[in-house]
Amino acid sequence: MSHYTKSPLMGQMMNQPLLISSIIEHADRYFGDNEIVSRRVEGDLHRTNYRECHARSRQLANALQSLGVKMGDRVATLAWNGYRHLEAYYAVSGSGAVLHTINPRLTPEHIAYIANHAEDQYLLFDLTFLPLVEAFAAHCNTIRGYILMCDPDRMPASSKIPHLMCYETLIAQHQADYCWPLFDENSAATLCYTSGTTGNPKGALYSHRSTVLHSYASAMPDALCVSGRDTVLPVVPMFHVNAWGLPYSVPLTGAKMVFPGPALDGKSLYELFESEQVTFSAGVPTVWLGLLTYVGQNKLTFSSFKRTVIGGSACPPSMMQTLRHQYGIDVVHAWGMTEMSPLGTACTLQSKHGALSEQDQQAILETQGHVIYGVDMKIVDDAGKALPWDGKTYGNLLVKGPWVISSYFKNEGGEVLQDGWFPTGDVATISADGYMRITDRSKDVIKSGGEWIGTIDLENIAMAHPAVLQAACIGIAHPKWDERPLLIVVKKPGMDVSKAELLEFYQGKIAKWWMPDDVVFADALPIGATGKILKNKIREQFKDYTLPSA
Ligand code: AMP
């Protein structure tokens, strides 16, 4: 880049590009026998290893080349976490094409929009999604062929999908003699669209360099701490921000990989954790809610599960404590976003914190943590002025780093950076030690009498009540205060709590003026395609709600 000063004396080390193919090559060469276990759509457990994964990725790369896929072309997937999806991760990016992972929980219209926007050339998909693909295929203008990831005997006798091929038949026609090409590490590798809760979804286009750097960084001990001694079960889907980079960081370390496929309910997950002796996992809070409910109802314990990363939404402290104290599972609270590949911060303690009381340590562990080297952050006011790191002042959170987006795919939305920093849309505090705490998404903050009320704190307190399963807090228009908090609560099955009891539970835990003005009990909360509570849907639902105080 032109604004860098060139030194008269350059280093004399190999200038080897950081390419995704090098990860699977490494895993094959040094950890070839290490296992990849997948629960398949068919219901059975499939076993393979990194050697076979590498061979089959090269067969697929050869197959894609024979279909005319060129460097830079987008190849989409619509698939669960499984070995074939992993093969596509390496075959597509490794050959210089761009892997576009599509979230199957989106509507057919939404999927057709992003497939057309991405100009996808081929789509690889799991059997589960046959009806979904049939619903949108006619609306996709650029897809030349559809590859169903199944054995030949599972292919449908007839289908409305044009140019439908069988994955296993296709790769069986090709050898594993493919040689991964060398190219500029800044070339595009994968494409992931943001959830698009407001406006059209926008694409984050990751490069080989950003992905490999993120893989190194995210595996570090104070980040996800992935090692060759782990058995890793990524619950976080490979169709959402590359499963937080685990399809790269796990093979990089040689850890055993366990894919849950479509079975993400508490019972199926628990059985897989136990049968494969999983040590480490990662997922959003709603997934752990399902697992903990199942384990609690059946009075079960975990025999190998020791650590999990929770992120995507704020992890309620009550969930963290249940996992730690009842099941002996350490929680690493992490924060990031699609635009950050996704990892920005992770929460671990430092030696100096050893002298703190358990309560003070817990208070630190409940924050979203410190940045991983590579990422830098700051909080600013609305005028862009940097705010102090005192753990109290909150402001707009901005980040930068080599795996943070610089612009969206096709420059959608125009210039996104502010003086070289990416505005995350989150509101946060940062402590003197550099521990960051998200107080809210800026569009979710409740503005009451000119002051802000952070909804995450209010939700976390409600979730700590023994009868509460889920809670969401939104601002309701108020004639005097502008907005006031309304709490919507889902009770645990068979448990009861009244509005008065819940409000009493808040006493002494928050400033008086933060107290929710009303509580509404609901059967369920709307959950979006990435497992997060959809606040915009709740706001829509309650748009005509009148608070008793209004
Ligand atoms: P996505 O791009 O769909 O992964 O969403 C990213 C957004 O999720 C962030 O900007 C945050 O608002 C939210 N988020 C992610 N991790 C956390 C966390 N640990 N605590 C609170 N919010 C989070």
XYZ file of C-alpha atoms and ligand atoms in Angstrom:
573
model
C 0.000 0.000 0.000
C 1.363 3.319 -1.120
C 1.257 5.218 2.185
C 3.779 2.860 3.825
C 7.407 3.918 3.980
C 9.727 1.464 2.231
C 12.807 0.520 4.259
C 16.179 0.531 2.497
C 16.806 -2.881 4.076
C 14.093 -5.470 3.523
C 13.849 -8.717 5.500
C 15.076 -11.833 3.754
C 12.497 -14.411 4.690
C 10.385 -16.493 2.302
C 7.417 -14.561 1.012
C 5.012 -17.476 1.146
C 1.374 -16.440 0.609
C -1.029 -17.285 3.437
C -3.466 -19.590 1.628
C -6.326 -21.681 3.018
C -5.137 -24.773 1.104
C -2.005 -24.819 3.293
C -4.158 -25.607 6.347
C -5.630 -28.837 4.983
C -2.272 -29.778 3.471
C -0.704 -29.382 6.918
C -3.513 -31.333 8.607
C -3.090 -34.204 6.126
C 0.705 -34.306 6.428
C 0.964 -34.091 10.212
C -2.407 -35.215 11.572
C -3.624 -37.414 8.711
C -5.168 -40.097 10.969
C -6.941 -37.661 13.269
C -10.658 -38.096 13.079
C -13.529 -36.092 11.656
C -16.843 -37.476 12.914
C -20.145 -36.264 11.457
C -23.748 -36.919 12.295
C -25.301 -37.067 8.854
C -28.673 -35.956 7.583
C -29.358 -39.696 7.177
C -29.048 -39.981 10.990
C -25.939 -42.178 11.121
C -22.461 -41.281 12.378
C -19.828 -41.006 9.660
C -16.094 -41.258 10.333
C -13.254 -39.932 8.228
C -9.909 -38.213 8.877
C -7.822 -35.281 7.669
C -6.010 -37.402 5.057
C -9.247 -38.473 3.390
C -10.667 -34.974 3.752
C -7.680 -33.571 1.884
C -7.946 -36.209 -0.866
C -11.679 -35.688 -1.341
C -11.241 -31.874 -1.314
C -8.797 -32.254 -4.210
C -11.220 -34.561 -6.052
C -13.896 -31.889 -5.629
C -11.471 -29.171 -6.776
C -10.826 -31.213 -9.937
C -14.575 -31.702 -10.396
C -15.280 -27.976 -10.053
C -12.551 -27.196 -12.560
C -14.122 -29.645 -15.026
C -17.435 -27.807 -14.529
C -15.728 -24.596 -15.606
C -15.349 -22.922 -12.198
C -12.578 -20.336 -12.425
C -10.633 -18.272 -9.905
C -12.859 -15.674 -8.261
C -16.104 -17.479 -9.223
C -18.562 -17.877 -6.380
C -19.648 -21.392 -5.390
C -22.398 -21.523 -2.787
C -23.222 -24.031 -0.059
C -26.455 -24.623 1.811
C -25.401 -27.202 4.343
C -25.116 -28.286 7.966
C -21.847 -28.849 9.778
C -20.471 -32.027 8.237
C -17.500 -33.608 6.468
C -18.734 -32.850 2.944
C -19.212 -29.199 3.841
C -15.624 -29.171 5.160
C -14.411 -30.645 1.869
C -16.205 -27.834 0.024
C -14.565 -25.260 2.315
C -11.126 -26.400 1.162
C -11.903 -27.383 -2.447
C -13.611 -24.103 -3.354
C -11.301 -21.608 -1.616
C -8.185 -23.716 -2.132
C -8.694 -23.704 -5.893
C -9.029 -19.910 -5.934
C -12.828 -19.767 -6.227
C -14.932 -18.140 -3.507
C -17.025 -20.160 -1.072
C -20.361 -18.476 -0.423
C -22.013 -20.048 2.616
C -25.774 -19.440 2.627
C -27.872 -19.544 5.777
C -30.699 -22.091 5.160
C -32.866 -20.462 7.821
C -33.471 -17.530 5.480
C -36.599 -17.368 3.346
C -36.454 -18.631 -0.294
C -36.815 -15.003 -1.510
C -33.968 -13.883 0.711
C -31.745 -16.746 -0.503
C -32.504 -16.013 -4.168
C -31.608 -12.358 -3.544
C -28.183 -13.124 -2.095
C -27.412 -15.913 -4.622
C -28.133 -13.455 -7.443
C -26.229 -10.666 -5.733
C -23.231 -12.961 -5.242
C -23.608 -14.272 -8.819
C -23.159 -17.831 -7.570
C -22.178 -20.337 -10.287
C -22.917 -23.624 -8.495
C -24.733 -24.569 -5.324
C -23.791 -27.540 -3.145
C -26.528 -28.543 -0.700
C -27.621 -31.101 1.864
C -30.559 -33.450 1.330
C -32.606 -31.645 4.015
C -32.718 -28.562 1.815
C -34.125 -30.193 -1.321
C -37.593 -28.593 -0.876
C -35.978 -25.231 -0.077
C -33.797 -25.342 -3.214
C -36.846 -26.363 -5.260
C -38.587 -23.248 -3.909
C -35.943 -20.743 -5.012
C -33.979 -22.364 -7.895
C -36.215 -20.855 -10.579
C -35.393 -17.373 -9.259
C -31.601 -17.763 -9.361
C -30.194 -16.188 -12.518
C -26.566 -17.249 -12.385
C -26.459 -20.779 -10.917
C -25.393 -23.234 -13.651
C -25.769 -26.432 -11.653
C -26.859 -27.864 -8.319
C -24.820 -30.501 -6.483
C -26.686 -32.588 -3.930
C -24.313 -33.711 -1.176
C -25.452 -37.317 -0.768
C -24.811 -40.889 -1.895
C -26.211 -41.848 -5.346
C -28.972 -44.002 -3.828
C -30.393 -40.965 -2.028
C -30.847 -38.895 -5.197
C -34.498 -37.993 -5.876
C -36.099 -39.863 -8.793
C -37.291 -36.567 -10.205
C -36.897 -32.964 -9.220
C -37.792 -29.468 -10.363
C -34.157 -28.441 -9.854
C -32.302 -27.928 -13.172
C -28.837 -29.473 -13.740
C -28.969 -31.534 -10.569
C -25.869 -33.656 -9.857
C -24.902 -36.129 -7.150
C -21.863 -35.045 -5.109
C -20.502 -38.565 -4.603
C -20.957 -39.526 -8.269
C -19.288 -36.286 -9.321
C -16.196 -36.582 -7.158
C -15.824 -40.305 -7.903
C -15.183 -39.306 -11.532
C -12.118 -37.305 -10.495
C -8.679 -38.119 -9.110
C -7.082 -36.574 -6.046
C -4.072 -35.513 -8.143
C -5.010 -31.839 -7.917
C -2.181 -29.427 -7.077
C -3.344 -26.411 -5.032
C -2.501 -23.255 -6.998
C -0.384 -20.467 -5.522
C -1.804 -16.956 -5.796
C -1.944 -13.602 -4.026
C -2.960 -14.089 -0.396
C -5.244 -11.066 -0.652
C -7.492 -12.926 -3.136
C -11.098 -13.447 -2.041
C -11.701 -16.784 -0.297
C -15.168 -16.824 1.255
C -18.281 -14.688 1.212
C -20.800 -14.383 4.030
C -23.836 -12.111 4.082
C -24.863 -10.217 7.200
C -28.185 -11.117 8.756
C -29.830 -8.082 7.138
C -32.389 -7.346 9.843
C -32.539 -3.816 8.409
C -32.265 -3.287 4.646
C -30.817 -5.795 2.224
C -28.102 -8.168 3.445
C -24.556 -7.122 2.620
C -21.636 -9.422 1.832
C -18.439 -9.645 3.881
C -15.747 -10.918 1.513
C -12.906 -12.551 3.438
C -9.464 -13.040 1.894
C -7.063 -15.974 2.262
C -4.746 -13.742 4.263
C -7.497 -12.534 6.637
C -8.732 -16.108 7.125
C -5.322 -17.623 7.853
C -4.396 -14.797 10.252
C -7.766 -15.162 11.992
C -7.159 -18.920 12.276
C -3.777 -18.440 13.953
C -5.099 -15.759 16.276
C -8.341 -17.475 17.210
C -6.553 -20.699 18.186
C -4.357 -18.917 20.759
C -4.727 -19.834 24.459
C -6.394 -16.555 25.429
C -8.768 -16.751 22.466
C -10.514 -20.051 21.651
C -7.536 -22.091 22.906
C -7.822 -24.905 20.364
C -5.139 -27.574 20.655
C -4.245 -31.008 19.361
C -5.435 -32.434 22.686
C -9.008 -31.259 22.105
C -12.050 -32.890 20.601
C -14.019 -29.994 19.189
C -17.734 -29.880 18.429
C -18.670 -26.657 16.630
C -22.369 -26.108 17.268
C -22.028 -22.714 15.654
C -22.997 -23.356 12.020
C -20.607 -23.416 9.103
C -23.210 -21.312 7.261
C -22.759 -18.403 9.680
C -19.375 -16.597 9.675
C -17.495 -19.817 8.904
C -18.421 -21.374 12.269
C -16.240 -18.768 13.987
C -13.255 -20.010 11.985
C -13.251 -23.492 13.567
C -13.189 -25.336 10.189
C -9.739 -23.751 9.811
C -8.384 -23.509 13.372
C -9.280 -27.106 14.278
C -7.440 -28.798 11.334
C -4.579 -26.334 11.878
C -4.026 -27.805 15.352
C -4.915 -31.410 14.467
C -7.724 -31.587 17.038
C -10.431 -34.196 16.493
C -13.486 -32.631 14.860
C -17.068 -33.633 15.653
C -19.845 -32.242 13.453
C -23.440 -32.332 14.765
C -25.174 -32.114 11.354
C -28.806 -31.055 11.620
C -29.382 -32.512 15.113
C -28.985 -29.474 17.362
C -31.558 -30.366 20.022
C -30.395 -30.944 23.611
C -30.699 -34.759 23.516
C -28.808 -35.271 20.232
C -26.068 -32.858 21.231
C -25.651 -34.429 24.674
C -25.369 -37.929 23.182
C -22.705 -36.749 20.726
C -20.739 -34.897 23.436
C -20.617 -38.098 25.446
C -20.098 -40.711 22.714
C -17.243 -38.757 21.094
C -15.829 -37.434 24.388
C -15.959 -33.821 23.272
C -13.767 -31.455 25.339
C -14.530 -28.104 23.727
C -17.450 -26.501 21.926
C -18.738 -23.153 20.674
C -22.209 -21.733 20.159
C -24.743 -18.991 20.809
C -26.580 -18.810 24.178
C -29.864 -20.206 22.788
C -28.147 -23.507 21.920
C -26.821 -23.946 25.462
C -30.268 -23.171 26.799
C -31.617 -26.244 24.952
C -28.723 -28.457 26.057
C -28.886 -27.325 29.694
C -32.648 -27.825 29.837
C -32.256 -31.415 28.586
C -29.327 -32.215 30.884
C -31.099 -30.624 33.875
C -34.416 -32.422 33.298
C -32.662 -35.778 32.986
C -30.182 -35.165 35.833
C -27.196 -35.877 33.580
C -23.534 -34.850 33.849
C -20.760 -34.411 31.280
C -17.778 -36.773 31.421
C -15.358 -34.952 29.071
C -16.779 -31.508 28.216
C -14.526 -28.902 29.886
C -14.767 -25.601 28.030
C -17.057 -23.698 25.720
C -16.981 -20.421 23.890
C -20.255 -18.520 24.003
C -20.882 -15.502 21.804
C -23.148 -14.146 19.100
C -25.337 -12.581 21.817
C -24.506 -11.691 25.398
C -24.059 -14.799 27.534
C -26.306 -14.388 30.602
C -24.145 -14.598 33.758
C -26.630 -17.125 35.188
C -25.864 -19.482 32.267
C -22.137 -19.025 32.767
C -22.471 -19.884 36.456
C -24.663 -22.931 35.862
C -22.168 -24.288 33.330
C -19.222 -23.646 35.642
C -20.570 -24.583 39.054
C -23.035 -27.322 38.186
C -21.225 -28.992 35.289
C -17.556 -27.941 35.677
C -17.496 -26.320 32.225
C -15.521 -23.086 31.824
C -17.127 -20.451 29.632
C -15.101 -18.122 27.455
C -17.330 -15.188 26.615
C -16.432 -13.951 23.121
C -17.624 -11.124 20.939
C -17.384 -10.508 17.233
C -19.409 -10.078 14.101
C -19.687 -11.176 10.470
C -17.678 -8.105 9.476
C -14.830 -9.292 11.759
C -14.403 -12.889 10.510
C -15.851 -12.941 13.365
C -13.571 -12.876 16.398
C -12.791 -9.565 18.102
C -12.570 -10.221 21.824
C -12.510 -13.151 24.213
C -12.633 -13.080 27.989
C -9.865 -14.764 29.943
C -8.134 -13.681 33.155
C -4.492 -12.669 33.546
C -2.025 -13.658 36.301
C -2.613 -10.361 38.083
C -6.284 -11.257 38.506
C -5.364 -14.335 40.557
C -5.405 -12.267 43.741
C -8.973 -11.050 43.173
C -11.946 -12.531 45.002
C -14.016 -15.092 43.098
C -16.773 -12.511 42.793
C -14.422 -9.930 41.233
C -13.007 -12.541 38.858
C -16.547 -13.497 37.873
C -17.369 -9.834 37.184
C -14.470 -9.689 34.700
C -15.404 -13.020 33.094
C -18.917 -11.730 32.424
C -17.570 -8.983 30.146
C -16.920 -9.668 26.449
C -13.173 -9.553 27.225
C -10.034 -8.146 25.719
C -9.104 -7.921 22.050
C -7.143 -10.693 20.423
C -3.808 -9.397 19.149
C -4.431 -8.110 15.626
C -7.665 -6.337 16.495
C -7.721 -2.876 18.058
C -10.788 -1.151 19.509
C -11.983 2.186 20.880
C -15.208 3.782 22.074
C -16.280 7.178 20.772
C -19.147 9.627 21.262
C -21.502 10.587 18.439
C -19.047 13.269 17.279
C -16.303 10.630 16.979
C -14.334 11.798 20.052
C -12.538 8.976 21.904
C -14.071 8.217 25.317
C -12.210 7.155 28.476
C -11.537 3.523 29.421
C -13.003 3.589 32.930
C -15.464 0.695 32.751
C -18.368 3.143 33.128
C -18.428 5.523 30.168
C -20.200 3.917 27.266
C -19.916 4.817 23.612
C -19.973 3.553 20.036
C -17.518 0.708 19.591
C -15.078 0.936 16.647
C -12.542 -1.687 15.581
C -9.753 -2.246 13.099
C -7.469 -5.094 12.155
C -6.365 -7.377 9.317
C -9.514 -9.526 9.545
C -11.951 -6.598 9.858
C -13.951 -5.579 6.776
C -12.821 -2.508 4.796
C -15.886 -2.377 2.489
C -18.838 -4.641 1.660
C -18.952 -6.855 -1.422
C -19.667 -4.778 -4.555
C -19.194 -1.714 -2.336
C -22.782 -2.056 -1.085
C -23.499 0.753 1.382
C -20.511 2.805 0.115
C -17.742 3.937 2.427
C -18.111 2.174 5.779
C -14.957 3.134 7.657
C -14.610 6.194 9.886
C -10.979 7.401 9.772
C -9.869 3.835 9.089
C -12.021 2.304 11.869
C -15.085 0.085 11.415
C -18.157 1.200 13.404
C -19.608 -1.992 14.857
C -23.060 -0.619 15.741
C -22.510 -1.876 19.304
C -22.406 0.289 22.402
C -19.786 -0.663 24.987
C -17.676 0.301 27.978
C -13.959 -0.518 28.239
C -12.223 -0.925 31.605
C -8.807 0.531 32.428
C -7.452 -3.001 31.824
C -8.969 -3.108 28.327
C -11.901 -5.432 29.121
C -14.848 -4.520 26.913
C -18.493 -4.886 27.929
C -21.283 -4.620 25.379
C -24.197 -2.738 26.885
C -26.347 -2.906 23.787
C -26.736 -2.834 20.055
C -27.060 0.911 19.329
C -30.485 0.419 17.771
C -31.716 -1.527 20.829
C -30.649 1.020 23.471
C -33.598 2.528 25.357
C -33.494 6.304 25.504
C -35.233 7.443 28.673
C -35.262 11.133 29.638
C -32.133 11.831 27.594
C -30.207 8.958 29.253
C -29.531 5.476 27.904
C -30.712 2.236 29.446
C -28.775 -0.853 28.334
C -31.150 -3.728 27.666
C -28.557 -6.512 28.087
C -28.169 -5.758 31.815
C -31.930 -5.811 32.319
C -32.249 -9.110 30.444
C -29.358 -10.706 32.348
C -30.988 -9.917 35.692
C -34.306 -11.427 34.601
C -32.480 -14.531 33.317
C -30.913 -14.976 36.762
C -34.392 -15.582 38.246
C -34.870 -19.352 38.688
C -38.258 -19.341 36.915
C -37.103 -17.428 33.821
C -36.016 -19.220 30.654
C -35.607 -16.250 28.312
C -36.025 -12.491 28.539
C -35.975 -9.577 26.132
C -36.234 -5.906 26.902
C -37.401 -3.230 24.470
C -38.153 0.484 24.631
C -41.820 1.519 24.471
C -42.775 5.084 23.544
C -43.595 7.163 26.600
C -45.167 10.654 26.611
C -42.904 11.977 29.377
C -39.659 9.990 29.144
C -39.497 9.364 25.395
C -39.012 5.597 25.945
C -39.350 3.259 28.909
C -38.330 -0.422 29.256
C -40.807 -3.242 28.742
C -39.661 -6.714 29.761
C -40.934 -9.759 27.869
C -40.352 -13.041 29.667
C -40.653 -16.741 28.821
C -41.025 -18.875 31.949
C -39.257 -22.218 32.415
C -41.590 -25.170 31.836
C -43.517 -25.960 35.041
C -42.266 -22.831 36.857
C -44.151 -19.707 37.833
C -43.330 -16.126 38.708
C -45.532 -13.029 38.876
C -44.846 -9.561 37.524
C -44.536 -8.180 41.082
C -42.063 -10.912 42.080
C -39.927 -10.249 39.013
C -39.828 -6.501 39.618
C -38.976 -7.153 43.263
C -36.056 -9.300 41.994
C -34.598 -6.165 40.361
C -34.533 -4.213 43.652
C -30.999 -3.216 44.619
C -29.515 -4.562 41.380
C -30.044 -1.485 39.170
C -30.626 2.263 39.416
C -34.280 2.959 40.207
C -34.953 4.673 36.894
C -33.794 1.551 34.995
C -36.668 -0.484 36.496
C -38.859 -1.988 33.698
C -42.211 -0.213 33.579
C -44.058 -3.415 32.792
C -43.605 -7.172 32.340
C -45.361 -9.303 29.737
C -45.230 -13.111 29.754
C -44.912 -14.877 26.393
C -44.816 -18.522 25.253
C -41.710 -17.972 23.106
C -39.515 -15.207 21.699
C -38.860 -14.836 17.966
C -35.415 -16.252 17.112
C -33.615 -15.275 13.873
C -31.561 -17.234 11.369
C -28.404 -16.983 13.476
C -29.992 -17.993 16.773
C -30.433 -14.476 18.137
C -33.573 -12.987 19.651
C -35.163 -10.735 17.036
C -35.713 -7.443 18.850
C -37.067 -5.767 15.706
C -39.831 -8.413 15.507
C -40.665 -7.897 19.190
C -40.752 -4.124 18.721
C -43.119 -4.617 15.773
C -45.306 -6.899 17.900
C -45.514 -4.328 20.717
C -45.621 -1.155 18.639
C -49.097 -0.213 19.910
C -48.448 -1.270 23.500
C -49.341 1.301 26.145
C -47.381 1.193 29.370
C -49.378 1.517 32.622
C -47.258 4.580 33.478
C -48.028 6.374 30.195
P -23.428 -11.287 13.438
O -22.735 -10.454 12.442
O -24.736 -11.823 12.966
O -22.536 -12.342 13.971
O -23.809 -10.341 14.667
C -22.846 -9.564 15.311
C -23.467 -8.867 16.482
O -23.877 -9.801 17.484
C -22.515 -7.940 17.221
O -22.352 -6.706 16.581
C -23.191 -7.825 18.573
O -24.256 -6.907 18.546
C -23.757 -9.217 18.774
N -22.850 -10.014 19.609
C -21.941 -10.922 19.218
N -21.329 -11.464 20.289
C -21.842 -10.863 21.386
C -21.627 -10.971 22.801
N -20.762 -11.832 23.308
N -22.349 -10.166 23.601
C -23.245 -9.288 23.111
N -23.505 -9.156 21.809
C -22.823 -9.934 20.954
